[in-house]
């Protein structure tokens, strides 16, 4: 391999993108078939998940191997950084759509339905008074309770904030070359992420069983479960990323001056953290 | 100077045939695939348009049943937007941005391949819905609930197809931004970049900002349909209008995604054939950025008739009119570039000139639509159809054709057949006006859009419009033939194929070798 020092690494041909296209297509077609009740759905979906997972493992494996070989110059490193930054920005905008739905419901559609705009409410649900949280005028007789901020969501907030701290401590340890400290704090971060997921699973169980709060409990249930659900999926992905990074730390893949894989994962984790703070304030407290 | 590291281990066994295209990481290969895919989709979407125009040739129902007509209007839009125009621009970005900034390739070459290959898969899903029980989506490309929720089996397939296309666009845009920010040759400062690169930088930003919002909107449609959420149902405290807000928060930046790279192309071509540098380079950059900013705060002008608070209507009306200012700066600069230039009128320049005239007509009709009280009359009429076809066909598509003619010598190494190019241009520009100009009259007279039948007083202009449609459609076959001819052979193109052309892409031979700028050039 002719390696010009500091050159820009342009990989030559890769099978992973086309495998990823097939996998992603099978995955979404499988879900669509399942939703339409067509028998092959689950099998196509399973195939899609397996192929996509194979692609993710293989593609990232290639990148890790190239990185460890030292093929990535500073300039490649910067490309990867820009890539990750803009990917996270796209994720923020994805969440923005759901936050937008929440704000719209709370600031506009629910007040309008409850008489602030007489033309709407009088024609449809006269004399209905709504407040937040609500399942909407069509489910006025439904018995359910909203999810309060105490105790689990607040504990989960502390857990995520702590995980951000342990991750930062691990990062400093990596930069200062304290291998033992790095690995210990990485495992702590993974553990905190896992506990968060466990608590949130219990929270969902509690919502469905004790509070009768479900995905179809009107606009409150819709926004609550979609926002916290998508966030939970991101925590899951982030925890898997942290786990992989922890194992890579143990293998000694990272150097104090060069460890972009670590940093990208840390950025992602902080992003997940910040989104949670938004959720905690706007979904649970206010 | 730093050199590029090619992965030589695989170099000897460089794949050939189909495999080459499946696994390629080369920006020129991927750019070519994007452009050819876009042409194929342009013809598919065009065929759908001809079904629409055939049905509208006369009042009454002759050719297709109304439900299929609605599928055609919906699919025509989705195919043209996500299949023809956006991939064409991404293809141009792939081919030209690394050449223009002196980079060896795109910043993230493998992801580049994935961005492209998701498109054929996404469109396979989308187009297959036409053959499903209940047919394809028929509620319009905007997919408003509750109408969209009445789609048959196709419903989740449409949603997921758009997710796949969105993922492709986001990855493509991330690549463009990383390339522009990180891969410029030494000395290529931001304010020395060609304007096409600038417009694409801003376009890519818009795409990363709004494609995820579309993904959110259609995900809510999906969960409303299958999982009982009530985002868009008043009974549950939601609101169908919420969908429109979220959709158009994506939709309005989207229409600038479809036009900003066109501005960049026109700003490249006019100086070449006027043999003068672009007038007001930095004002062009600032105007593009202003348009991008404004695009985020004007979305509700698509929904003036929905029943918004009057303060909202006024805000969106004035903000929309403000866009005329930076757009006017651009048109002024193009005209000023030509002022006292030594002009010649090869095909790319003809398309660019037609762009300046006809896009401006589309801009003016946009200004009319921005006036809320007037829009109450124009909303959902053929006037809107005329407006956005002027900006998208004589705007975006003409710019793409201009770009194709302009850079074909660089891509193929051959000059295209100028005589055929002129025929293509003149037939296109005449028929496109026969096609769309009467639609202004139809709309002002009250003909609604997306309806297969109409009252007899609209018959004459509809017939004329349909004649224009078929003329324009078949004129594009000249381009297909010309392209085929140009790829196969023809007069050898020089490195600087056009006398007045400036820019790094003209410093490399024609056709551009498979690998260019392995060692970055130095820009003084």
PDB file of C-alpha atoms in Angstrom, chain A:
ATOM      1  CA  UNK A   1       0.000   0.000   0.000  1.00  0.00           C
ATOM      2  CA  UNK A   2       1.570   3.192  -1.178  1.00  0.00           C
ATOM      3  CA  UNK A   3       0.940   5.526   1.670  1.00  0.00           C
ATOM      4  CA  UNK A   4       1.881   9.126   1.068  1.00  0.00           C
ATOM      5  CA  UNK A   5       2.233  10.806   4.430  1.00  0.00           C
ATOM      6  CA  UNK A   6      -0.675  13.162   5.013  1.00  0.00           C
ATOM      7  CA  UNK A   7      -2.436  12.173   1.757  1.00  0.00           C
ATOM      8  CA  UNK A   8      -6.203  12.069   1.380  1.00  0.00           C
ATOM      9  CA  UNK A   9      -7.413   8.506   1.549  1.00  0.00           C
ATOM     10  CA  UNK A  10      -9.845   7.664  -1.260  1.00  0.00           C
ATOM     11  CA  UNK A  11     -11.078   4.095  -0.810  1.00  0.00           C
ATOM     12  CA  UNK A  12     -11.405   2.044  -3.950  1.00  0.00           C
ATOM     13  CA  UNK A  13     -14.736   0.380  -4.327  1.00  0.00           C
ATOM     14  CA  UNK A  14     -16.837  -0.929  -1.473  1.00  0.00           C
ATOM     15  CA  UNK A  15     -19.580  -3.527  -1.387  1.00  0.00           C
ATOM     16  CA  UNK A  16     -21.158  -2.119   1.748  1.00  0.00           C
ATOM     17  CA  UNK A  17     -23.263   0.662   0.236  1.00  0.00           C
ATOM     18  CA  UNK A  18     -25.110  -1.627  -2.158  1.00  0.00           C
ATOM     19  CA  UNK A  19     -25.561  -4.185   0.621  1.00  0.00           C
ATOM     20  CA  UNK A  20     -26.905  -1.361   2.769  1.00  0.00           C
ATOM     21  CA  UNK A  21     -29.332  -0.339   0.032  1.00  0.00           C
ATOM     22  CA  UNK A  22     -30.665  -3.881  -0.252  1.00  0.00           C
ATOM     23  CA  UNK A  23     -30.865  -4.205   3.540  1.00  0.00           C
ATOM     24  CA  UNK A  24     -32.607  -0.895   4.112  1.00  0.00           C
ATOM     25  CA  UNK A  25     -35.067  -1.594   1.304  1.00  0.00           C
ATOM     26  CA  UNK A  26     -35.894  -5.032   2.687  1.00  0.00           C
ATOM     27  CA  UNK A  27     -36.266  -3.498   6.138  1.00  0.00           C
ATOM     28  CA  UNK A  28     -38.761  -0.821   5.128  1.00  0.00           C
ATOM     29  CA  UNK A  29     -40.636  -3.047   2.686  1.00  0.00           C
ATOM     30  CA  UNK A  30     -40.890  -5.628   5.466  1.00  0.00           C
ATOM     31  CA  UNK A  31     -42.412  -3.094   7.848  1.00  0.00           C
ATOM     32  CA  UNK A  32     -44.790  -1.850   5.153  1.00  0.00           C
ATOM     33  CA  UNK A  33     -45.912  -5.394   4.321  1.00  0.00           C
ATOM     34  CA  UNK A  34     -46.397  -6.113   8.013  1.00  0.00           C
ATOM     35  CA  UNK A  35     -48.452  -2.942   8.528  1.00  0.00           C
ATOM     36  CA  UNK A  36     -50.668  -3.925   5.618  1.00  0.00           C
ATOM     37  CA  UNK A  37     -51.064  -7.421   7.089  1.00  0.00           C
ATOM     38  CA  UNK A  38     -49.328  -9.187   4.209  1.00  0.00           C
ATOM     39  CA  UNK A  39     -47.869 -12.522   5.354  1.00  0.00           C
ATOM     40  CA  UNK A  40     -44.300 -12.195   4.127  1.00  0.00           C
ATOM     41  CA  UNK A  41     -43.766  -8.994   6.116  1.00  0.00           C
ATOM     42  CA  UNK A  42     -41.986 -10.299   9.220  1.00  0.00           C
ATOM     43  CA  UNK A  43     -39.626 -12.474   7.158  1.00  0.00           C
ATOM     44  CA  UNK A  44     -38.699  -9.645   4.821  1.00  0.00           C
ATOM     45  CA  UNK A  45     -38.265  -7.382   7.844  1.00  0.00           C
ATOM     46  CA  UNK A  46     -36.022  -9.919   9.599  1.00  0.00           C
ATOM     47  CA  UNK A  47     -33.917 -10.294   6.456  1.00  0.00           C
ATOM     48  CA  UNK A  48     -33.688  -6.533   6.179  1.00  0.00           C
ATOM     49  CA  UNK A  49     -32.593  -6.135   9.797  1.00  0.00           C
ATOM     50  CA  UNK A  50     -29.941  -8.837   9.403  1.00  0.00           C
ATOM     51  CA  UNK A  51     -28.564  -7.469   6.141  1.00  0.00           C
ATOM     52  CA  UNK A  52     -28.526  -3.904   7.506  1.00  0.00           C
ATOM     53  CA  UNK A  53     -26.787  -5.042  10.694  1.00  0.00           C
ATOM     54  CA  UNK A  54     -24.243  -6.959   8.596  1.00  0.00           C
ATOM     55  CA  UNK A  55     -23.626  -3.797   6.580  1.00  0.00           C
ATOM     56  CA  UNK A  56     -23.215  -1.632   9.685  1.00  0.00           C
ATOM     57  CA  UNK A  57     -20.769  -4.050  11.281  1.00  0.00           C
ATOM     58  CA  UNK A  58     -18.831  -4.609   8.062  1.00  0.00           C
ATOM     59  CA  UNK A  59     -18.682  -0.975   7.004  1.00  0.00           C
ATOM     60  CA  UNK A  60     -17.661   0.335  10.408  1.00  0.00           C
ATOM     61  CA  UNK A  61     -15.242  -2.592  10.634  1.00  0.00           C
ATOM     62  CA  UNK A  62     -13.559  -1.394   7.446  1.00  0.00           C
ATOM     63  CA  UNK A  63     -13.393   2.149   8.769  1.00  0.00           C
ATOM     64  CA  UNK A  64     -11.930   0.994  12.096  1.00  0.00           C
ATOM     65  CA  UNK A  65      -9.313  -1.147  10.354  1.00  0.00           C
ATOM     66  CA  UNK A  66      -8.328   1.728   8.088  1.00  0.00           C
ATOM     67  CA  UNK A  67      -8.185   4.083  11.041  1.00  0.00           C
ATOM     68  CA  UNK A  68      -6.029   1.727  13.082  1.00  0.00           C
ATOM     69  CA  UNK A  69      -3.721   1.289  10.072  1.00  0.00           C
ATOM     70  CA  UNK A  70      -3.204   5.045  10.110  1.00  0.00           C
ATOM     71  CA  UNK A  71      -4.617   5.656   6.638  1.00  0.00           C
ATOM     72  CA  UNK A  72      -6.566   8.680   7.793  1.00  0.00           C
ATOM     73  CA  UNK A  73      -4.710  11.959   7.567  1.00  0.00           C
ATOM     74  CA  UNK A  74      -5.762  15.081   9.443  1.00  0.00           C
ATOM     75  CA  UNK A  75      -7.770  16.120   6.422  1.00  0.00           C
ATOM     76  CA  UNK A  76      -9.711  12.847   6.364  1.00  0.00           C
ATOM     77  CA  UNK A  77     -10.253  13.303  10.078  1.00  0.00           C
ATOM     78  CA  UNK A  78     -11.799  16.724   9.404  1.00  0.00           C
ATOM     79  CA  UNK A  79     -14.110  15.259   6.750  1.00  0.00           C
ATOM     80  CA  UNK A  80     -15.329  12.704   9.270  1.00  0.00           C
ATOM     81  CA  UNK A  81     -15.859  15.470  11.816  1.00  0.00           C
ATOM     82  CA  UNK A  82     -17.928  17.571   9.416  1.00  0.00           C
ATOM     83  CA  UNK A  83     -19.870  14.452   8.502  1.00  0.00           C
ATOM     84  CA  UNK A  84     -20.736  13.715  12.118  1.00  0.00           C
ATOM     85  CA  UNK A  85     -21.601  17.322  12.941  1.00  0.00           C
ATOM     86  CA  UNK A  86     -24.051  17.631  10.068  1.00  0.00           C
ATOM     87  CA  UNK A  87     -25.506  14.210  10.787  1.00  0.00           C
ATOM     88  CA  UNK A  88     -26.257  15.326  14.335  1.00  0.00           C
ATOM     89  CA  UNK A  89     -27.750  18.545  12.980  1.00  0.00           C
ATOM     90  CA  UNK A  90     -30.103  16.476  10.809  1.00  0.00           C
ATOM     91  CA  UNK A  91     -31.091  14.493  13.893  1.00  0.00           C
ATOM     92  CA  UNK A  92     -31.833  17.693  15.773  1.00  0.00           C
ATOM     93  CA  UNK A  93     -34.135  18.785  12.975  1.00  0.00           C
ATOM     94  CA  UNK A  94     -35.892  15.413  13.094  1.00  0.00           C
ATOM     95  CA  UNK A  95     -36.673  15.969  16.762  1.00  0.00           C
ATOM     96  CA  UNK A  96     -37.633  19.550  15.976  1.00  0.00           C
ATOM     97  CA  UNK A  97     -40.558  18.264  13.912  1.00  0.00           C
ATOM     98  CA  UNK A  98     -41.965  16.428  16.928  1.00  0.00           C
ATOM     99  CA  UNK A  99     -41.281  19.278  19.336  1.00  0.00           C
ATOM    100  CA  UNK A 100     -43.037  21.507  16.813  1.00  0.00           C
ATOM    101  CA  UNK A 101     -46.060  19.213  16.943  1.00  0.00           C
ATOM    102  CA  UNK A 102     -46.051  19.400  20.746  1.00  0.00           C
ATOM    103  CA  UNK A 103     -45.807  23.194  20.819  1.00  0.00           C
ATOM    104  CA  UNK A 104     -48.461  23.557  18.145  1.00  0.00           C
ATOM    105  CA  UNK A 105     -50.854  21.334  20.056  1.00  0.00           C
ATOM    106  CA  UNK A 106     -50.263  23.124  23.336  1.00  0.00           C
ATOM    107  CA  UNK A 107     -50.188  26.680  22.043  1.00  0.00           C
ATOM    108  CA  UNK A 108     -52.698  26.506  19.197  1.00  0.00           C
ATOM    109  CA  UNK A 109     -54.807  23.461  18.460  1.00  0.00           C
ATOM    110  CA  UNK A 110     -55.889  22.565  22.006  1.00  0.00           C
ATOM    111  CA  UNK A 111     -56.812  26.166  22.964  1.00  0.00           C
ATOM    112  CA  UNK A 112     -58.662  26.562  19.678  1.00  0.00           C
ATOM    113  CA  UNK A 113     -60.614  23.367  20.283  1.00  0.00           C
ATOM    114  CA  UNK A 114     -61.526  24.475  23.760  1.00  0.00           C
ATOM    115  CA  UNK A 115     -63.194  27.705  22.844  1.00  0.00           C
ATOM    116  CA  UNK A 116     -60.490  30.245  22.206  1.00  0.00           C
ATOM    117  CA  UNK A 117     -61.583  30.184  18.608  1.00  0.00           C
ATOM    118  CA  UNK A 118     -65.354  29.958  18.888  1.00  0.00           C
ATOM    119  CA  UNK A 119     -65.921  29.089  15.258  1.00  0.00           C
ATOM    120  CA  UNK A 120     -64.054  25.805  15.655  1.00  0.00           C
ATOM    121  CA  UNK A 121     -65.193  24.650  19.045  1.00  0.00           C
ATOM    122  CA  UNK A 122     -68.838  25.603  18.805  1.00  0.00           C
ATOM    123  CA  UNK A 123     -69.323  23.748  15.592  1.00  0.00           C
ATOM    124  CA  UNK A 124     -67.617  20.597  16.828  1.00  0.00           C
ATOM    125  CA  UNK A 125     -67.556  20.303  20.605  1.00  0.00           C
ATOM    126  CA  UNK A 126     -69.658  23.018  22.124  1.00  0.00           C
ATOM    127  CA  UNK A 127     -69.043  23.841  25.807  1.00  0.00           C
ATOM    128  CA  UNK A 128     -65.962  21.629  25.896  1.00  0.00           C
ATOM    129  CA  UNK A 129     -63.202  22.994  28.105  1.00  0.00           C
ATOM    130  CA  UNK A 130     -59.794  21.513  27.549  1.00  0.00           C
ATOM    131  CA  UNK A 131     -56.508  22.039  29.290  1.00  0.00           C
ATOM    132  CA  UNK A 132     -53.103  20.445  28.993  1.00  0.00           C
ATOM    133  CA  UNK A 133     -52.599  17.518  29.305  1.00  0.00           C
ATOM    134  CA  UNK A 134     -55.500  16.316  27.238  1.00  0.00           C
ATOM    135  CA  UNK A 135     -56.492  13.401  25.085  1.00  0.00           C
ATOM    136  CA  UNK A 136     -58.690  15.691  23.030  1.00  0.00           C
ATOM    137  CA  UNK A 137     -62.427  16.308  22.895  1.00  0.00           C
ATOM    138  CA  UNK A 138     -63.173  12.970  21.234  1.00  0.00           C
ATOM    139  CA  UNK A 139     -61.845  11.036  24.233  1.00  0.00           C
ATOM    140  CA  UNK A 140     -63.384  13.087  27.010  1.00  0.00           C
ATOM    141  CA  UNK A 141     -64.710   9.977  28.764  1.00  0.00           C
ATOM    142  CA  UNK A 142     -61.411   8.154  28.779  1.00  0.00           C
ATOM    143  CA  UNK A 143     -59.906   7.491  32.229  1.00  0.00           C
ATOM    144  CA  UNK A 144     -56.165   8.072  32.197  1.00  0.00           C
ATOM    145  CA  UNK A 145     -53.422   9.968  34.009  1.00  0.00           C
ATOM    146  CA  UNK A 146     -50.475  11.904  32.587  1.00  0.00           C
ATOM    147  CA  UNK A 147     -46.854  11.026  33.381  1.00  0.00           C
ATOM    148  CA  UNK A 148     -45.427  13.351  36.006  1.00  0.00           C
ATOM    149  CA  UNK A 149     -41.778  14.327  36.316  1.00  0.00           C
ATOM    150  CA  UNK A 150     -41.338  12.566  39.632  1.00  0.00           C
ATOM    151  CA  UNK A 151     -39.724  10.171  40.426  1.00  0.00           C
ATOM    152  CA  UNK A 152     -38.534   8.235  37.375  1.00  0.00           C
ATOM    153  CA  UNK A 153     -38.056  11.004  34.775  1.00  0.00           C
ATOM    154  CA  UNK A 154     -36.119  13.115  37.280  1.00  0.00           C
ATOM    155  CA  UNK A 155     -33.925  10.168  38.232  1.00  0.00           C
ATOM    156  CA  UNK A 156     -33.409   9.477  34.536  1.00  0.00           C
ATOM    157  CA  UNK A 157     -32.412  13.114  34.025  1.00  0.00           C
ATOM    158  CA  UNK A 158     -29.785  12.782  36.723  1.00  0.00           C
ATOM    159  CA  UNK A 159     -28.600   9.511  35.217  1.00  0.00           C
ATOM    160  CA  UNK A 160     -28.137  11.040  31.772  1.00  0.00           C
ATOM    161  CA  UNK A 161     -26.424  14.128  33.145  1.00  0.00           C
ATOM    162  CA  UNK A 162     -24.105  11.921  35.196  1.00  0.00           C
ATOM    163  CA  UNK A 163     -23.358   9.816  32.133  1.00  0.00           C
ATOM    164  CA  UNK A 164     -22.336  12.967  30.298  1.00  0.00           C
ATOM    165  CA  UNK A 165     -19.923  13.700  33.142  1.00  0.00           C
ATOM    166  CA  UNK A 166     -18.445  10.201  33.290  1.00  0.00           C
ATOM    167  CA  UNK A 167     -17.974  10.305  29.528  1.00  0.00           C
ATOM    168  CA  UNK A 168     -16.131  13.617  29.779  1.00  0.00           C
ATOM    169  CA  UNK A 169     -13.922  12.236  32.570  1.00  0.00           C
ATOM    170  CA  UNK A 170     -13.181   9.236  30.348  1.00  0.00           C
ATOM    171  CA  UNK A 171     -12.288  11.560  27.495  1.00  0.00           C
ATOM    172  CA  UNK A 172      -9.853  13.498  29.673  1.00  0.00           C
ATOM    173  CA  UNK A 173      -8.349  10.210  30.868  1.00  0.00           C
ATOM    174  CA  UNK A 174      -7.888   9.165  27.234  1.00  0.00           C
ATOM    175  CA  UNK A 175      -6.159  12.425  26.382  1.00  0.00           C
ATOM    176  CA  UNK A 176      -3.891  12.108  29.399  1.00  0.00           C
ATOM    177  CA  UNK A 177      -3.149   8.447  28.733  1.00  0.00           C
ATOM    178  CA  UNK A 178      -4.751   7.011  31.910  1.00  0.00           C
ATOM    179  CA  UNK A 179      -5.904   3.744  30.415  1.00  0.00           C
ATOM    180  CA  UNK A 180      -7.417   2.181  33.532  1.00  0.00           C
ATOM    181  CA  UNK A 181      -9.414   5.292  34.389  1.00  0.00           C
ATOM    182  CA  UNK A 182     -10.594   5.597  30.795  1.00  0.00           C
ATOM    183  CA  UNK A 183     -11.952   2.065  30.689  1.00  0.00           C
ATOM    184  CA  UNK A 184     -13.552   2.296  34.129  1.00  0.00           C
ATOM    185  CA  UNK A 185     -15.400   5.496  33.300  1.00  0.00           C
ATOM    186  CA  UNK A 186     -16.447   4.185  29.900  1.00  0.00           C
ATOM    187  CA  UNK A 187     -18.030   1.160  31.524  1.00  0.00           C
ATOM    188  CA  UNK A 188     -19.716   3.486  33.991  1.00  0.00           C
ATOM    189  CA  UNK A 189     -21.151   5.473  31.084  1.00  0.00           C
ATOM    190  CA  UNK A 190     -22.409   2.337  29.357  1.00  0.00           C
ATOM    191  CA  UNK A 191     -23.956   1.202  32.628  1.00  0.00           C
ATOM    192  CA  UNK A 192     -25.727   4.531  33.127  1.00  0.00           C
ATOM    193  CA  UNK A 193     -27.092   4.382  29.564  1.00  0.00           C
ATOM    194  CA  UNK A 194     -28.368   0.877  30.182  1.00  0.00           C
ATOM    195  CA  UNK A 195     -29.996   1.861  33.480  1.00  0.00           C
ATOM    196  CA  UNK A 196     -31.710   4.754  31.690  1.00  0.00           C
ATOM    197  CA  UNK A 197     -33.174   2.368  29.134  1.00  0.00           C
ATOM    198  CA  UNK A 198     -34.282  -0.020  31.860  1.00  0.00           C
ATOM    199  CA  UNK A 199     -35.975   2.766  33.814  1.00  0.00           C
ATOM    200  CA  UNK A 200     -37.659   4.098  30.727  1.00  0.00           C
ATOM    201  CA  UNK A 201     -38.943   0.622  29.871  1.00  0.00           C
ATOM    202  CA  UNK A 202     -40.426   0.442  33.343  1.00  0.00           C
ATOM    203  CA  UNK A 203     -41.893   3.914  32.873  1.00  0.00           C
ATOM    204  CA  UNK A 204     -43.671   2.759  29.699  1.00  0.00           C
ATOM    205  CA  UNK A 205     -44.945  -0.331  31.496  1.00  0.00           C
ATOM    206  CA  UNK A 206     -46.192   1.872  34.323  1.00  0.00           C
ATOM    207  CA  UNK A 207     -47.883   4.202  31.811  1.00  0.00           C
ATOM    208  CA  UNK A 208     -49.723   1.424  30.012  1.00  0.00           C
ATOM    209  CA  UNK A 209     -50.664  -0.635  33.054  1.00  0.00           C
ATOM    210  CA  UNK A 210     -51.195   1.847  35.895  1.00  0.00           C
ATOM    211  CA  UNK A 211     -51.965   5.157  34.194  1.00  0.00           C
ATOM    212  CA  UNK A 212     -53.819   3.878  31.121  1.00  0.00           C
ATOM    213  CA  UNK A 213     -51.597   6.276  29.211  1.00  0.00           C
ATOM    214  CA  UNK A 214     -51.052   4.863  25.748  1.00  0.00           C
ATOM    215  CA  UNK A 215     -49.762   5.869  22.351  1.00  0.00           C
ATOM    216  CA  UNK A 216     -53.360   6.406  21.268  1.00  0.00           C
ATOM    217  CA  UNK A 217     -54.318   8.544  24.288  1.00  0.00           C
ATOM    218  CA  UNK A 218     -55.014  11.591  22.168  1.00  0.00           C
ATOM    219  CA  UNK A 219     -52.476  14.285  21.454  1.00  0.00           C
ATOM    220  CA  UNK A 220     -50.849  13.953  24.885  1.00  0.00           C
ATOM    221  CA  UNK A 221     -50.190  10.254  24.400  1.00  0.00           C
ATOM    222  CA  UNK A 222     -49.072  10.826  20.807  1.00  0.00           C
ATOM    223  CA  UNK A 223     -46.534  13.504  21.607  1.00  0.00           C
ATOM    224  CA  UNK A 224     -45.418  11.845  24.848  1.00  0.00           C
ATOM    225  CA  UNK A 225     -44.671   8.459  23.341  1.00  0.00           C
ATOM    226  CA  UNK A 226     -43.315   9.676  20.009  1.00  0.00           C
ATOM    227  CA  UNK A 227     -40.901  12.132  21.604  1.00  0.00           C
ATOM    228  CA  UNK A 228     -39.729   9.906  24.426  1.00  0.00           C
ATOM    229  CA  UNK A 229     -39.827   6.841  22.163  1.00  0.00           C
ATOM    230  CA  UNK A 230     -37.617   8.309  19.463  1.00  0.00           C
ATOM    231  CA  UNK A 231     -35.345   9.636  22.178  1.00  0.00           C
ATOM    232  CA  UNK A 232     -35.216   6.200  23.788  1.00  0.00           C
ATOM    233  CA  UNK A 233     -34.244   4.671  20.435  1.00  0.00           C
ATOM    234  CA  UNK A 234     -31.427   7.170  20.213  1.00  0.00           C
ATOM    235  CA  UNK A 235     -30.278   6.305  23.736  1.00  0.00           C
ATOM    236  CA  UNK A 236     -30.253   2.654  22.726  1.00  0.00           C
ATOM    237  CA  UNK A 237     -28.180   3.388  19.629  1.00  0.00           C
ATOM    238  CA  UNK A 238     -25.911   5.668  21.650  1.00  0.00           C
ATOM    239  CA  UNK A 239     -25.399   2.992  24.295  1.00  0.00           C
ATOM    240  CA  UNK A 240     -24.462   0.454  21.635  1.00  0.00           C
ATOM    241  CA  UNK A 241     -22.019   2.992  20.185  1.00  0.00           C
ATOM    242  CA  UNK A 242     -20.553   3.587  23.660  1.00  0.00           C
ATOM    243  CA  UNK A 243     -20.221  -0.148  24.197  1.00  0.00           C
ATOM    244  CA  UNK A 244     -18.334  -0.569  20.926  1.00  0.00           C
ATOM    245  CA  UNK A 245     -16.102   2.361  21.787  1.00  0.00           C
ATOM    246  CA  UNK A 246     -15.430   0.935  25.245  1.00  0.00           C
ATOM    247  CA  UNK A 247     -14.335  -2.364  23.715  1.00  0.00           C
ATOM    248  CA  UNK A 248     -12.157  -0.445  21.263  1.00  0.00           C
ATOM    249  CA  UNK A 249     -10.620   1.446  24.198  1.00  0.00           C
ATOM    250  CA  UNK A 250      -9.786  -1.893  25.786  1.00  0.00           C
ATOM    251  CA  UNK A 251      -8.205  -3.050  22.519  1.00  0.00           C
ATOM    252  CA  UNK A 252      -6.092   0.093  22.516  1.00  0.00           C
ATOM    253  CA  UNK A 253      -7.442   1.541  19.283  1.00  0.00           C
ATOM    254  CA  UNK A 254      -7.232   5.133  20.408  1.00  0.00           C
ATOM    255  CA  UNK A 255      -4.281   7.414  20.906  1.00  0.00           C
ATOM    256  CA  UNK A 256      -4.314  10.531  23.073  1.00  0.00           C
ATOM    257  CA  UNK A 257      -3.905  12.748  19.995  1.00  0.00           C
ATOM    258  CA  UNK A 258      -6.123  10.810  17.597  1.00  0.00           C
ATOM    259  CA  UNK A 259      -9.431   9.228  18.602  1.00  0.00           C
ATOM    260  CA  UNK A 260     -12.182  10.532  16.378  1.00  0.00           C
ATOM    261  CA  UNK A 261     -14.382   7.448  16.841  1.00  0.00           C
ATOM    262  CA  UNK A 262     -14.467   8.218  20.541  1.00  0.00           C
ATOM    263  CA  UNK A 263     -15.238  11.878  20.008  1.00  0.00           C
ATOM    264  CA  UNK A 264     -18.011  11.235  17.471  1.00  0.00           C
ATOM    265  CA  UNK A 265     -19.699   8.907  19.925  1.00  0.00           C
ATOM    266  CA  UNK A 266     -19.288  11.441  22.707  1.00  0.00           C
ATOM    267  CA  UNK A 267     -20.849  14.162  20.553  1.00  0.00           C
ATOM    268  CA  UNK A 268     -23.735  11.861  19.769  1.00  0.00           C
ATOM    269  CA  UNK A 269     -24.206  11.056  23.438  1.00  0.00           C
ATOM    270  CA  UNK A 270     -24.225  14.722  24.415  1.00  0.00           C
ATOM    271  CA  UNK A 271     -26.776  15.382  21.690  1.00  0.00           C
ATOM    272  CA  UNK A 272     -29.008  12.665  23.117  1.00  0.00           C
ATOM    273  CA  UNK A 273     -28.469  14.230  26.538  1.00  0.00           C
ATOM    274  CA  UNK A 274     -29.515  17.704  25.404  1.00  0.00           C
ATOM    275  CA  UNK A 275     -32.607  16.396  23.648  1.00  0.00           C
ATOM    276  CA  UNK A 276     -33.561  14.728  26.913  1.00  0.00           C
ATOM    277  CA  UNK A 277     -33.291  18.027  28.761  1.00  0.00           C
ATOM    278  CA  UNK A 278     -35.743  19.483  26.234  1.00  0.00           C
ATOM    279  CA  UNK A 279     -38.054  16.558  26.823  1.00  0.00           C
ATOM    280  CA  UNK A 280     -37.761  16.809  30.576  1.00  0.00           C
ATOM    281  CA  UNK A 281     -38.720  20.467  30.522  1.00  0.00           C
ATOM    282  CA  UNK A 282     -41.425  20.501  27.850  1.00  0.00           C
ATOM    283  CA  UNK A 283     -42.923  17.021  28.152  1.00  0.00           C
ATOM    284  CA  UNK A 284     -42.667  16.270  31.857  1.00  0.00           C
ATOM    285  CA  UNK A 285     -42.455  19.533  33.808  1.00  0.00           C
ATOM    286  CA  UNK A 286     -44.286  22.263  31.926  1.00  0.00           C
TER     287      UNK A 286
END
